[in-house]
């Protein structure tokens, strides 16, 4: 086993694979210009009085066919088909958001704004004019005022035309943020408003540094510390267990039997102290672990929550486990008032061979609103 693992380490060294993984940035915004105009513009004028909003040619309505049998008795149906309340007024602008009724920004790390480009469409028959926008607190036009950088909405919008708005979630705290985008406009007859609900799950983003053990220096994982018996390393494929993802995983190395190898990382939660004390943030932790074979060596994962003085207030603990299959452990909890630190502790205890064969990969710790 020692020879195999030494060769793996050598291979990693010569290729530099173990040190090459860069942290990815926050995902960028939506795409500009993908869907500004769809459908046939040639068909617009063919049936101006009966066309529904945003559609092309009017469909032969199923209802008309199906209802033929009943029409004799049902004057309401006939009236309704000639005066459908969902049809736009013949001489008005009708602005609509393609994303209506809700635009979900998804998970947005508090460290960087989420961004969405959205499309506004005029489904009416005359131009919308005097357009002005109102945005709620957490959400802003990106880069500039209305319509945001890269957006092209202006004061007016012609019938069947679309324009773009660029909106970002600008988080101030971890929360399920909700807001409303309103566009006020003159529809040719009177003032009108179109609105869009905006939601974003504002999170802390990933709190563990080097959570997949891809960044390594001299085969030791960056941002982690060895504070137990024996030694640790970044390890590539073995005969029995491969990294769960990427090119390497954390593995116990050489050291004594029946003693605890510990690889740990401290995470400063002070920036979230106020939210922790009011119980408005929950932390979701997950990690994968495996051993060389079932019953050979053991692993244990702990996540400690402690106060400013490093006094432990709460803990997630897998207890000692063994097994060759990668196994996921996860825990979500609202930490106790006063919590200011988290500490991830990965442990190995050797019962066989030269190496302490506990393997860890793909850790994560993210804070978000408790009800999310
Ligand atoms: Ca990995
Ligand atoms: Ca040690
Ligand atoms: Ca072993």
PDB file of N, CA and C in Angstrom, residues 2 58 60 63 74 92 99 104 107 123 191 212 236 239 248 259 268 274 282-283 306 367:
ATOM      1  N   UNK A   2       1.928   1.221   0.744  1.00  0.00           N
ATOM      2  CA  UNK A   2       2.822   2.378   0.796  1.00  0.00           C
ATOM      3  C   UNK A   2       3.383   2.717  -0.585  1.00  0.00           C
ATOM      4  N   UNK A  58     -54.346  34.031 -34.358  1.00  0.00           N
ATOM      5  CA  UNK A  58     -55.304  33.483 -33.391  1.00  0.00           C
ATOM      6  C   UNK A  58     -55.559  32.013 -33.674  1.00  0.00           C
ATOM      7  N   UNK A  60     -57.665  28.559 -33.874  1.00  0.00           N
ATOM      8  CA  UNK A  60     -59.050  28.121 -33.934  1.00  0.00           C
ATOM      9  C   UNK A  60     -59.355  27.580 -32.543  1.00  0.00           C
ATOM     10  N   UNK A  63     -62.485  25.745 -27.641  1.00  0.00           N
ATOM     11  CA  UNK A  63     -63.762  25.946 -26.964  1.00  0.00           C
ATOM     12  C   UNK A  63     -64.901  26.147 -27.967  1.00  0.00           C
ATOM     13  N   UNK A  74     -76.937  28.363 -24.597  1.00  0.00           N
ATOM     14  CA  UNK A  74     -76.017  29.097 -23.722  1.00  0.00           C
ATOM     15  C   UNK A  74     -75.587  30.413 -24.373  1.00  0.00           C
ATOM     16  N   UNK A  92     -54.731  50.135 -26.764  1.00  0.00           N
ATOM     17  CA  UNK A  92     -53.901  50.396 -25.589  1.00  0.00           C
ATOM     18  C   UNK A  92     -52.602  49.604 -25.639  1.00  0.00           C
ATOM     19  N   UNK A  99     -40.835  37.020 -17.595  1.00  0.00           N
ATOM     20  CA  UNK A  99     -40.627  36.177 -16.419  1.00  0.00           C
ATOM     21  C   UNK A  99     -41.807  36.193 -15.454  1.00  0.00           C
ATOM     22  N   UNK A 104     -36.981  34.448 -10.099  1.00  0.00           N
ATOM     23  CA  UNK A 104     -36.227  33.866  -8.981  1.00  0.00           C
ATOM     24  C   UNK A 104     -34.737  33.931  -9.297  1.00  0.00           C
ATOM     25  N   UNK A 107     -29.885  31.029  -5.620  1.00  0.00           N
ATOM     26  CA  UNK A 107     -28.945  31.285  -4.529  1.00  0.00           C
ATOM     27  C   UNK A 107     -27.979  32.405  -4.924  1.00  0.00           C
ATOM     28  N   UNK A 123     -47.455  43.832 -25.451  1.00  0.00           N
ATOM     29  CA  UNK A 123     -48.416  42.962 -26.127  1.00  0.00           C
ATOM     30  C   UNK A 123     -49.644  43.727 -26.603  1.00  0.00           C
ATOM     31  N   UNK A 191     -52.964  55.903 -17.142  1.00  0.00           N
ATOM     32  CA  UNK A 191     -51.756  55.397 -16.494  1.00  0.00           C
ATOM     33  C   UNK A 191     -51.948  53.927 -16.126  1.00  0.00           C
ATOM     34  N   UNK A 212     -12.690  20.929  -1.412  1.00  0.00           N
ATOM     35  CA  UNK A 212     -12.535  19.692  -2.182  1.00  0.00           C
ATOM     36  C   UNK A 212     -11.096  19.205  -2.234  1.00  0.00           C
ATOM     37  N   UNK A 236      -4.410  11.389  -4.776  1.00  0.00           N
ATOM     38  CA  UNK A 236      -5.168  11.114  -5.993  1.00  0.00           C
ATOM     39  C   UNK A 236      -5.788   9.723  -5.954  1.00  0.00           C
ATOM     40  N   UNK A 239      -5.888   2.254  -5.459  1.00  0.00           N
ATOM     41  CA  UNK A 239      -6.448   1.011  -5.993  1.00  0.00           C
ATOM     42  C   UNK A 239      -7.894   0.809  -5.540  1.00  0.00           C
ATOM     43  N   UNK A 248      -7.960  15.290  -6.340  1.00  0.00           N
ATOM     44  CA  UNK A 248      -7.447  14.805  -5.057  1.00  0.00           C
ATOM     45  C   UNK A 248      -8.462  14.921  -3.932  1.00  0.00           C
ATOM     46  N   UNK A 259      -4.478   6.007  17.633  1.00  0.00           N
ATOM     47  CA  UNK A 259      -4.384   7.408  18.048  1.00  0.00           C
ATOM     48  C   UNK A 259      -5.147   8.221  17.008  1.00  0.00           C
ATOM     49  N   UNK A 268     -14.402  31.695  10.631  1.00  0.00           N
ATOM     50  CA  UNK A 268     -14.828  32.866  11.400  1.00  0.00           C
ATOM     51  C   UNK A 268     -16.254  33.241  11.007  1.00  0.00           C
ATOM     52  N   UNK A 274     -24.687  39.028  14.478  1.00  0.00           N
ATOM     53  CA  UNK A 274     -25.996  39.616  14.794  1.00  0.00           C
ATOM     54  C   UNK A 274     -27.117  38.697  14.324  1.00  0.00           C
ATOM     55  N   UNK A 282     -29.261  29.786   9.349  1.00  0.00           N
ATOM     56  CA  UNK A 282     -28.995  28.364   9.572  1.00  0.00           C
ATOM     57  C   UNK A 282     -27.795  27.964   8.722  1.00  0.00           C
ATOM     58  N   UNK A 283     -26.998  27.041   9.232  1.00  0.00           N
ATOM     59  CA  UNK A 283     -25.819  26.591   8.497  1.00  0.00           C
ATOM     60  C   UNK A 283     -26.025  25.154   8.027  1.00  0.00           C
ATOM     61  N   UNK A 306     -18.628  27.368  18.279  1.00  0.00           N
ATOM     62  CA  UNK A 306     -18.143  27.878  19.555  1.00  0.00           C
ATOM     63  C   UNK A 306     -18.240  29.397  19.602  1.00  0.00           C
ATOM     64  N   UNK A 367     -24.375  29.255   4.982  1.00  0.00           N
ATOM     65  CA  UNK A 367     -25.440  29.822   5.808  1.00  0.00           C
ATOM     66  C   UNK A 367     -26.535  30.416   4.944  1.00  0.00           C
TER      67      UNK A 367
END
